[in-house]
Amino acid sequence: MPAAKPDSFLDLCRAAIGPQHVLTETEDKAPFLTDWRRRYTGDALAVLRPGSTQEVAAVVHACHAHGMAIVPQGGNTGLCGGATPAAGEAAANGVVVLSLQRLNRVRQVDPLNNTVTVEAGVILQQLQDAAREHDRLFPLSLAAEGSCTIGGNLSTNAGGTGVLRYGNTRDLCLGLEVVTATGEIWDGLRGLRKDNTGYDLRDLFIGAEGTLGIITAAVMKLYPAPRARVTALAALQSPRDALALLSIAQSHAGSMLTGFELMSELCMTLVTRHYPQLRYPFAQAYPQLVLLELSDSESEEHARAIFETMMTAAFDAGVVIDAVVAESVQQSRDFWNLREHIPLAQVEEGKNIKHDIAVPISRVAEFIETTDDLLQTVFPGARMVTFGHLGDGNLHYNVSPPEGGDHDAFLANQDTVNRIVHDSVHRFNGSISAEHGLGQLKLGENARYKSGVELALMRAIKQTFDPRGLMNPGKVV
Amino acid sequence: MPAAKPDSFLDLCRAAIGPQHVLTETEDKAPFLTDWRRRYTGDALAVLRPGSTQEVAAVVHACHAHGMAIVPQGGNTGLCGGATPAAGEAAANGVVVLSLQRLNRVRQVDPLNNTVTVEAGVILQQLQDAAREHDRLFPLSLAAEGSCTIGGNLSTNAGGTGVLRYGNTRDLCLGLEVVTATGEIWDGLRGLRKDNTGYDLRDLFIGAEGTLGIITAAVMKLYPAPRARVTALAALQSPRDALALLSIAQSHAGSMLTGFELMSELCMTLVTRHYPQLRYPFAQAYPQLVLLELSDSESEEHARAIFETMMTAAFDAGVVIDAVVAESVQQSRDFWNLREHIPLAQVEEGKNIKHDIAVPISRVAEFIETTDDLLQTVFPGARMVTFGHLGDGNLHYNVSPPEGGDHDAFLANQDTVNRIVHDSVHRFNGSISAEHGLGQLKLGENARYKSGVELALMRAIKQTFDPRGLMNPGKVV
């Protein structure tokens, strides 16, 4: 790799995107160099903020010419350090952060085609709002939606709470515009439901975390806005009963079932301990809660009638101990608040060792029982904060020290805990990163569990798309 | 490329899969060497019929060692010659047909995970049946379902009538097992709804028509079986009104809407002319018909009530002239029969020039009007047999000579007609192959319309996965 020539390189960038968008001062760069969780802080020669696809292509051209590595960044809300350069990398090799935030236009809404064409830097919430203005739903929804960008969602194939019905970000995308590693623009912005004219480049760039090219725009699917959304909370004895409830719910509600979230008793203990103002609707604690959501194209009454039938069937089957169907939009929000405060309550309680895993839905209960036992053997009294998208087989399986234990000290066990949990996931033919991606955090773990054949194919693709290794080095492969 | 050594190569194959599964006699090979439409007939040194993934890997190894090209084949029902070797190719380079038909086991049904693991040679209808036995739905449905295989469906990313609600074959697949071009086995048989651990190899092999590797097994999604399916036929003035009806239907039925098929008056003329025994439910002809299907997780009564509300809204909006909701399962079948006999009626009427195209749904009417006009200018009186999956923006737009004209002679205009239609598709940012793939039929057309950037990326992928060009040569790229 040729040595970088910072000055002529930066001058090229300034000419391409305007000097005010080439940040080189330490305090200007700082917000782009530390990840949201404050786990990683890196270095970069500059932060580049192009304002259009052509400007992205121009700076990528400049990087290519100068052997400068590129870390693409959206809203900087990733959980695996995928958008943060390595420390010391700027000095060693030359690296820039390429922020897509200024590519923030909603280019076109086509309600009849049920599509929206957006630039990579559009905030997820803005996209949801744009859909709503046209009486449509953009169903991707996740905790960071107020600041994450759709480009970042695509690059990490983000999941969230609507996957059960609408799929991951990948499933919501029909077409992409991408700047390749050599600075060419691929216009794949097709808003088609069917297109069988060659290899699926779109899905290769999606989930690649900016290691193959830079997503600059996308055509995303919209859905008819449901007329009503109603939630219910069900109390159960075990994850096994939760799986039985899932089956009953799918049978009764079909595609109306849009949410199915599991929350263990410990989750609710932490939430009610740290957020006592939140409304917990039961008079007592239960081993497990499930939050169910129905989206109805008819009416709230209809959704509530479906819930009634479904819950009666679940009570009759001995699956559910107690249940409340939300009586109002506010009560639905209250139920979701309980779910969404689990990560925040964990922060208040103290650090724990987090996992974002998936197993086949049918094996979730067995996975929890088996893995809990393995951890208890090595770490007696360890407390698992287990919650997540049961309808997708996706759990946030977080391991805390025994009640009263030292949370920070417990983190020293991270490698051992990860090994137990991820080995267990692997035995269940599961995924060690269900919806957060790999970034730099899980690079080594992934290499450990993937087969040689799969790793070799991934590396060959990387080599083909980015032969000089300039695109987000040290991530994914 | 080293010259093939047929004898030692065939001996290797006989040892690997048994001599009775290495077909070298002309009459044994014949059924595998002509495509379903009888448009292509090719040559092959042998037809290989391995019985397991390991046997597929063994013969691919042998092919690799001998520089022998491989044409993978499923049910041989493709419409673009993707599974047929070129004529003269066997003599020139050495090529074998690798039939996957003996890999026909349903390995596992997991009703709670809503997945089924099947081998590539399983017939689509067997897969549908396996799902039904577990009170589940496998929603892929297309005309060739009695003989096409799921491996072929995956390799061409087949569409069909359920795409509106359930997506293409790609969307129904969670994991693959693939034998690579070098004879290695990639076990990607994960039944996970979420898995963000690297590049999306799955979607790269799907739709690649066997040019990157050979799909030997897959984990496919299942859905809760709907409690009822009800269809309706609506009569309308124009494709524009059909789009308005689609919008109304989506608003009223949401995800219950599982079919939305457009059929022009000419389609019905041909069907009733050649199949007078079929029941046409109206007293008169109408310019356009739409077949709507609702799948309901509640009951037939509920579906019929939704239809009632929806059709009332459509009448009130002046969108629909006449409508019949099926009163029985038999009448639903009658409506689908009208739709499904259009291709057969075309065969009876005489050959025409076929196109399998897609445009954004919102632009379908404009596309039909514009393209009809362009064709009429050059071929006055030409009759367009226009039908298809309007809910997906996918039309079978077939051009016939004027009434009483010579169908065979009209085929001489194929290149001119293709140019007019595909140029028009291109201007609408559409696809020249919506659900049939490229095969050998559309290889040149595709190269004409794809951008240089996209073609270069496709060729780079092909070169990476299959550097010696042995996998289904002359197809896709």
mmCIF file of C-alpha atoms in Angstrom, chain A residues 80-352:
data_model
loop_
_atom_site.group_PDB
_atom_site.id
_atom_site.type_symbol
_atom_site.label_atom_id
_atom_site.label_comp_id
_atom_site.label_asym_id
_atom_site.label_seq_id
_atom_site.Cartn_x
_atom_site.Cartn_y
_atom_site.Cartn_z
ATOM 1 C CA CYS A 80 -20.559 -3.704 17.719
ATOM 2 C CA GLY A 81 -18.125 -0.925 16.804
ATOM 3 C CA GLY A 82 -18.691 -1.374 13.085
ATOM 4 C CA ALA A 83 -18.568 2.376 12.394
ATOM 5 C CA THR A 84 -15.555 3.221 14.564
ATOM 6 C CA PRO A 85 -11.985 3.160 13.237
ATOM 7 C CA ALA A 86 -9.323 1.345 15.212
ATOM 8 C CA ALA A 87 -7.141 3.302 17.604
ATOM 9 C CA GLY A 88 -3.790 4.154 16.100
ATOM 10 C CA GLU A 89 -4.998 3.246 12.639
ATOM 11 C CA ALA A 90 -4.881 6.798 11.297
ATOM 12 C CA ALA A 91 -1.200 7.098 12.060
ATOM 13 C CA ALA A 92 -0.363 3.637 10.798
ATOM 14 C CA ASN A 93 -2.257 3.414 7.525
ATOM 15 C CA GLY A 94 -4.309 6.466 6.953
ATOM 16 C CA VAL A 95 -8.025 6.239 7.599
ATOM 17 C CA VAL A 96 -10.978 8.570 7.296
ATOM 18 C CA VAL A 97 -14.491 8.382 8.653
ATOM 19 C CA LEU A 98 -17.012 8.961 5.867
ATOM 20 C CA SER A 99 -20.219 10.223 7.449
ATOM 21 C CA LEU A 100 -23.393 9.789 5.361
ATOM 22 C CA GLN A 101 -25.464 12.113 7.574
ATOM 23 C CA ARG A 102 -25.727 14.877 4.979
ATOM 24 C CA LEU A 103 -27.310 12.506 2.453
ATOM 25 C CA ASN A 104 -30.635 13.004 4.172
ATOM 26 C CA ARG A 105 -33.244 13.496 1.473
ATOM 27 C CA VAL A 106 -36.395 11.493 1.028
ATOM 28 C CA ARG A 107 -36.157 11.415 -2.758
ATOM 29 C CA GLN A 108 -39.566 10.006 -3.603
ATOM 30 C CA VAL A 109 -42.622 8.441 -1.998
ATOM 31 C CA ASP A 110 -44.697 6.240 -4.328
ATOM 32 C CA PRO A 111 -47.787 5.230 -2.316
ATOM 33 C CA LEU A 112 -49.298 3.116 -5.103
ATOM 34 C CA ASN A 113 -46.057 1.155 -5.516
ATOM 35 C CA ASN A 114 -45.749 1.096 -1.714
ATOM 36 C CA THR A 115 -42.160 2.305 -1.897
ATOM 37 C CA VAL A 116 -40.034 5.181 -0.711
ATOM 38 C CA THR A 117 -36.651 6.153 -2.125
ATOM 39 C CA VAL A 118 -34.366 7.568 0.541
ATOM 40 C CA GLU A 119 -30.761 8.573 0.928
ATOM 41 C CA ALA A 120 -28.568 6.683 3.344
ATOM 42 C CA GLY A 121 -28.433 9.441 5.959
ATOM 43 C CA VAL A 122 -32.189 9.682 6.501
ATOM 44 C CA ILE A 123 -33.002 9.045 10.152
ATOM 45 C CA LEU A 124 -35.220 5.990 10.640
ATOM 46 C CA GLN A 125 -37.870 8.061 12.426
ATOM 47 C CA GLN A 126 -38.027 10.518 9.506
ATOM 48 C CA LEU A 127 -38.627 7.589 7.211
ATOM 49 C CA GLN A 128 -41.412 6.292 9.457
ATOM 50 C CA ASP A 129 -42.916 9.795 9.445
ATOM 51 C CA ALA A 130 -42.689 10.113 5.660
ATOM 52 C CA ALA A 131 -44.587 6.849 5.325
ATOM 53 C CA ARG A 132 -47.228 7.944 7.839
ATOM 54 C CA GLU A 133 -47.861 11.163 5.903
ATOM 55 C CA HIS A 134 -48.989 8.975 3.014
ATOM 56 C CA ASP A 135 -51.087 6.684 5.205
ATOM 57 C CA ARG A 136 -48.438 4.001 4.906
ATOM 58 C CA LEU A 137 -46.349 2.053 7.391
ATOM 59 C CA PHE A 138 -42.588 1.686 7.308
ATOM 60 C CA PRO A 139 -42.384 -1.153 9.794
ATOM 61 C CA LEU A 140 -38.737 -1.121 10.870
ATOM 62 C CA SER A 141 -38.691 -0.079 14.522
ATOM 63 C CA LEU A 142 -35.887 -0.218 17.071
ATOM 64 C CA ALA A 143 -34.634 1.579 20.141
ATOM 65 C CA ALA A 144 -32.243 3.932 18.292
ATOM 66 C CA GLU A 145 -34.834 5.003 15.697
ATOM 67 C CA GLY A 146 -34.560 8.662 16.671
ATOM 68 C CA SER A 147 -30.920 8.829 15.611
ATOM 69 C CA CYS A 148 -29.939 5.759 13.564
ATOM 70 C CA THR A 149 -29.930 6.112 9.774
ATOM 71 C CA ILE A 150 -31.461 3.847 7.168
ATOM 72 C CA GLY A 151 -28.005 3.406 5.611
ATOM 73 C CA GLY A 152 -26.748 2.041 8.903
ATOM 74 C CA ASN A 153 -29.854 -0.121 9.286
ATOM 75 C CA LEU A 154 -29.181 -1.599 5.844
ATOM 76 C CA SER A 155 -25.468 -2.053 6.415
ATOM 77 C CA THR A 156 -26.114 -4.005 9.616
ATOM 78 C CA ASN A 157 -29.400 -5.579 8.427
ATOM 79 C CA ALA A 158 -31.037 -4.272 11.599
ATOM 80 C CA GLY A 159 -33.864 -6.227 13.201
ATOM 81 C CA GLY A 160 -36.059 -4.726 15.905
ATOM 82 C CA THR A 161 -39.601 -5.410 17.008
ATOM 83 C CA GLY A 162 -41.420 -5.806 13.683
ATOM 84 C CA VAL A 163 -39.409 -8.690 12.233
ATOM 85 C CA LEU A 164 -41.991 -11.349 13.087
ATOM 86 C CA ARG A 165 -44.372 -9.932 10.492
ATOM 87 C CA TYR A 166 -42.252 -7.699 8.226
ATOM 88 C CA GLY A 167 -38.762 -9.215 8.309
ATOM 89 C CA ASN A 168 -35.368 -7.626 8.874
ATOM 90 C CA THR A 169 -34.163 -4.497 7.090
ATOM 91 C CA ARG A 170 -33.000 -6.758 4.254
ATOM 92 C CA ASP A 171 -36.573 -7.858 3.652
ATOM 93 C CA LEU A 172 -37.757 -4.264 3.460
ATOM 94 C CA CYS A 173 -35.356 -3.220 0.711
ATOM 95 C CA LEU A 174 -36.058 -3.477 -3.010
ATOM 96 C CA GLY A 175 -33.118 -1.582 -4.470
ATOM 97 C CA LEU A 176 -29.850 0.140 -3.627
ATOM 98 C CA GLU A 177 -27.528 2.814 -4.869
ATOM 99 C CA VAL A 178 -23.948 2.025 -3.881
ATOM 100 C CA VAL A 179 -20.569 3.649 -4.294
ATOM 101 C CA THR A 180 -18.122 0.810 -4.862
ATOM 102 C CA ALA A 181 -14.682 0.538 -3.324
ATOM 103 C CA THR A 182 -13.213 2.072 -6.467
ATOM 104 C CA GLY A 183 -15.578 5.036 -6.417
ATOM 105 C CA GLU A 184 -18.003 3.928 -9.114
ATOM 106 C CA ILE A 185 -21.734 4.414 -8.646
ATOM 107 C CA TRP A 186 -23.968 1.373 -9.011
ATOM 108 C CA ASP A 187 -27.534 2.508 -9.636
ATOM 109 C CA GLY A 188 -29.634 -0.406 -8.456
ATOM 110 C CA LEU A 189 -32.528 1.791 -7.297
ATOM 111 C CA ARG A 190 -35.245 -0.446 -8.700
ATOM 112 C CA GLY A 191 -38.617 -0.414 -6.994
ATOM 113 C CA LEU A 192 -39.614 -3.837 -8.281
ATOM 114 C CA ARG A 193 -41.233 -6.747 -6.445
ATOM 115 C CA LYS A 194 -39.805 -9.165 -8.969
ATOM 116 C CA ASP A 195 -36.530 -8.932 -10.842
ATOM 117 C CA ASN A 196 -34.587 -12.054 -11.789
ATOM 118 C CA THR A 197 -31.872 -10.592 -13.965
ATOM 119 C CA GLY A 198 -28.653 -11.753 -12.391
ATOM 120 C CA TYR A 199 -26.773 -12.054 -9.147
ATOM 121 C CA ASP A 200 -28.254 -10.504 -6.044
ATOM 122 C CA LEU A 201 -25.823 -7.636 -5.486
ATOM 123 C CA ARG A 202 -28.360 -5.869 -3.286
ATOM 124 C CA ASP A 203 -28.320 -8.495 -0.570
ATOM 125 C CA LEU A 204 -24.550 -8.715 -0.719
ATOM 126 C CA PHE A 205 -24.156 -5.045 0.197
ATOM 127 C CA ILE A 206 -26.907 -5.284 2.819
ATOM 128 C CA GLY A 207 -25.407 -6.542 6.058
ATOM 129 C CA ALA A 208 -21.824 -6.082 4.816
ATOM 130 C CA GLU A 209 -21.254 -3.213 7.293
ATOM 131 C CA GLY A 210 -19.578 -1.035 4.681
ATOM 132 C CA THR A 211 -16.797 -3.519 3.944
ATOM 133 C CA LEU A 212 -17.756 -4.017 0.267
ATOM 134 C CA GLY A 213 -18.984 -0.561 -0.701
ATOM 135 C CA ILE A 214 -21.005 2.371 0.606
ATOM 136 C CA ILE A 215 -24.793 2.371 0.433
ATOM 137 C CA THR A 216 -25.863 5.887 -0.558
ATOM 138 C CA ALA A 217 -29.582 5.404 -1.228
ATOM 139 C CA ALA A 218 -32.275 2.739 -1.176
ATOM 140 C CA VAL A 219 -35.779 1.912 -2.305
ATOM 141 C CA MET A 220 -37.647 0.635 0.753
ATOM 142 C CA LYS A 221 -40.996 -1.134 0.961
ATOM 143 C CA LEU A 222 -44.036 0.469 2.544
ATOM 144 C CA TYR A 223 -47.174 -1.239 3.814
ATOM 145 C CA PRO A 224 -50.778 -0.128 4.164
ATOM 146 C CA ALA A 225 -51.087 1.523 7.565
ATOM 147 C CA PRO A 226 -53.017 -0.790 9.887
ATOM 148 C CA ARG A 227 -56.270 0.700 11.181
ATOM 149 C CA ALA A 228 -55.501 -0.428 14.731
ATOM 150 C CA ARG A 229 -52.747 -1.812 16.878
ATOM 151 C CA VAL A 230 -53.614 -3.502 20.117
ATOM 152 C CA THR A 231 -51.291 -5.140 22.609
ATOM 153 C CA ALA A 232 -51.740 -7.618 25.396
ATOM 154 C CA LEU A 233 -49.565 -8.857 28.239
ATOM 155 C CA ALA A 234 -49.718 -12.523 29.128
ATOM 156 C CA ALA A 235 -48.217 -14.097 32.247
ATOM 157 C CA LEU A 236 -46.788 -17.606 31.965
ATOM 158 C CA GLN A 237 -44.833 -20.191 33.909
ATOM 159 C CA SER A 238 -41.993 -20.796 31.451
ATOM 160 C CA PRO A 239 -40.432 -20.095 28.064
ATOM 161 C CA ARG A 240 -41.876 -23.456 27.014
ATOM 162 C CA ASP A 241 -45.384 -22.129 27.634
ATOM 163 C CA ALA A 242 -44.434 -18.986 25.746
ATOM 164 C CA LEU A 243 -43.673 -21.131 22.690
ATOM 165 C CA ALA A 244 -47.060 -22.842 23.041
ATOM 166 C CA LEU A 245 -48.677 -19.404 23.214
ATOM 167 C CA LEU A 246 -46.813 -18.350 20.055
ATOM 168 C CA SER A 247 -48.266 -21.297 18.225
ATOM 169 C CA ILE A 248 -51.790 -20.510 19.428
ATOM 170 C CA ALA A 249 -51.366 -16.840 18.543
ATOM 171 C CA GLN A 250 -50.136 -17.593 15.022
ATOM 172 C CA SER A 251 -52.977 -19.971 14.449
ATOM 173 C CA HIS A 252 -55.588 -17.422 15.548
ATOM 174 C CA ALA A 253 -54.100 -14.197 14.276
ATOM 175 C CA GLY A 254 -52.007 -15.264 11.256
ATOM 176 C CA SER A 255 -50.241 -12.280 9.780
ATOM 177 C CA MET A 256 -51.999 -9.902 12.165
ATOM 178 C CA LEU A 257 -49.507 -10.945 14.843
ATOM 179 C CA THR A 258 -46.814 -8.275 14.630
ATOM 180 C CA GLY A 259 -45.140 -8.501 18.031
ATOM 181 C CA PHE A 260 -44.245 -11.317 20.410
ATOM 182 C CA GLU A 261 -41.726 -10.299 23.058
ATOM 183 C CA LEU A 262 -40.558 -12.441 25.948
ATOM 184 C CA MET A 263 -39.559 -10.878 29.296
ATOM 185 C CA SER A 264 -38.380 -12.881 32.274
ATOM 186 C CA GLU A 265 -39.323 -12.117 35.888
ATOM 187 C CA LEU A 266 -35.840 -10.676 36.517
ATOM 188 C CA CYS A 267 -36.365 -8.206 33.653
ATOM 189 C CA MET A 268 -39.553 -6.937 35.321
ATOM 190 C CA THR A 269 -37.864 -6.832 38.733
ATOM 191 C CA LEU A 270 -35.159 -4.558 37.347
ATOM 192 C CA VAL A 271 -37.609 -2.369 35.420
ATOM 193 C CA THR A 272 -39.945 -1.862 38.391
ATOM 194 C CA ARG A 273 -36.977 -1.336 40.723
ATOM 195 C CA HIS A 274 -35.387 1.412 38.637
ATOM 196 C CA TYR A 275 -38.503 2.828 36.992
ATOM 197 C CA PRO A 276 -41.199 2.555 39.661
ATOM 198 C CA GLN A 277 -43.321 5.139 37.810
ATOM 199 C CA LEU A 278 -43.977 2.673 34.981
ATOM 200 C CA ARG A 279 -47.307 0.873 35.206
ATOM 201 C CA TYR A 280 -46.943 -2.856 35.832
ATOM 202 C CA PRO A 281 -50.462 -4.173 35.246
ATOM 203 C CA PHE A 282 -50.476 -7.308 37.415
ATOM 204 C CA ALA A 283 -50.901 -7.590 41.167
ATOM 205 C CA GLN A 284 -48.014 -10.019 41.458
ATOM 206 C CA ALA A 285 -44.805 -11.120 39.762
ATOM 207 C CA TYR A 286 -44.824 -13.985 37.260
ATOM 208 C CA PRO A 287 -41.969 -16.155 35.951
ATOM 209 C CA GLN A 288 -42.420 -14.946 32.373
ATOM 210 C CA LEU A 289 -44.365 -12.285 30.542
ATOM 211 C CA VAL A 290 -45.115 -12.115 26.843
ATOM 212 C CA LEU A 291 -46.080 -8.878 25.129
ATOM 213 C CA LEU A 292 -48.257 -9.581 22.101
ATOM 214 C CA GLU A 293 -49.178 -7.049 19.448
ATOM 215 C CA LEU A 294 -51.846 -7.347 16.761
ATOM 216 C CA SER A 295 -52.010 -4.992 13.786
ATOM 217 C CA ASP A 296 -55.448 -4.946 12.261
ATOM 218 C CA SER A 297 -56.562 -3.695 8.857
ATOM 219 C CA GLU A 298 -60.166 -3.565 10.147
ATOM 220 C CA SER A 299 -60.655 -2.036 13.570
ATOM 221 C CA GLU A 300 -59.619 -1.979 17.211
ATOM 222 C CA GLU A 301 -62.761 -3.918 18.127
ATOM 223 C CA HIS A 302 -61.856 -6.627 15.687
ATOM 224 C CA ALA A 303 -58.324 -6.911 17.066
ATOM 225 C CA ARG A 304 -59.698 -7.083 20.586
ATOM 226 C CA ALA A 305 -62.129 -9.836 19.586
ATOM 227 C CA ILE A 306 -59.238 -11.842 18.133
ATOM 228 C CA PHE A 307 -57.311 -11.384 21.373
ATOM 229 C CA GLU A 308 -60.319 -12.597 23.340
ATOM 230 C CA THR A 309 -60.606 -15.825 21.329
ATOM 231 C CA MET A 310 -56.863 -16.368 21.363
ATOM 232 C CA MET A 311 -56.460 -15.830 25.097
ATOM 233 C CA THR A 312 -59.426 -18.061 25.883
ATOM 234 C CA ALA A 313 -57.766 -20.824 23.869
ATOM 235 C CA ALA A 314 -54.486 -20.199 25.700
ATOM 236 C CA PHE A 315 -56.156 -20.309 29.145
ATOM 237 C CA ASP A 316 -58.013 -23.476 28.175
ATOM 238 C CA ALA A 317 -54.736 -25.053 27.097
ATOM 239 C CA GLY A 318 -53.218 -24.186 30.486
ATOM 240 C CA VAL A 319 -50.556 -22.082 28.791
ATOM 241 C CA VAL A 320 -51.399 -18.677 30.233
ATOM 242 C CA ILE A 321 -51.846 -17.871 33.952
ATOM 243 C CA ASP A 322 -52.977 -14.293 33.650
ATOM 244 C CA ALA A 323 -53.491 -11.765 30.874
ATOM 245 C CA VAL A 324 -54.454 -8.148 30.236
ATOM 246 C CA VAL A 325 -55.513 -6.758 26.874
ATOM 247 C CA ALA A 326 -54.745 -3.050 26.579
ATOM 248 C CA GLU A 327 -57.921 -0.983 26.855
ATOM 249 C CA SER A 328 -56.462 2.091 25.159
ATOM 250 C CA VAL A 329 -53.607 3.338 23.054
ATOM 251 C CA GLN A 330 -52.084 4.663 26.277
ATOM 252 C CA GLN A 331 -52.198 1.255 27.922
ATOM 253 C CA SER A 332 -50.611 -0.306 24.818
ATOM 254 C CA ARG A 333 -47.842 2.245 25.167
ATOM 255 C CA ASP A 334 -47.504 1.366 28.857
ATOM 256 C CA PHE A 335 -46.948 -2.284 27.973
ATOM 257 C CA TRP A 336 -44.303 -1.418 25.369
ATOM 258 C CA ASN A 337 -42.660 0.900 27.900
ATOM 259 C CA LEU A 338 -42.066 -2.043 30.207
ATOM 260 C CA ARG A 339 -40.360 -3.887 27.377
ATOM 261 C CA GLU A 340 -38.317 -0.926 26.183
ATOM 262 C CA HIS A 341 -37.058 -0.019 29.652
ATOM 263 C CA ILE A 342 -35.318 -3.366 30.131
ATOM 264 C CA PRO A 343 -32.025 -2.222 28.521
ATOM 265 C CA LEU A 344 -32.187 1.050 30.483
ATOM 266 C CA ALA A 345 -32.907 -0.752 33.755
ATOM 267 C CA GLN A 346 -29.864 -2.913 33.129
ATOM 268 C CA VAL A 347 -27.708 0.188 32.801
ATOM 269 C CA GLU A 348 -29.050 1.414 36.146
ATOM 270 C CA GLU A 349 -28.481 -1.962 37.788
ATOM 271 C CA GLY A 350 -24.876 -2.197 36.574
ATOM 272 C CA LYS A 351 -23.002 -3.649 33.640
ATOM 273 C CA ASN A 352 -23.634 -7.176 32.473
#
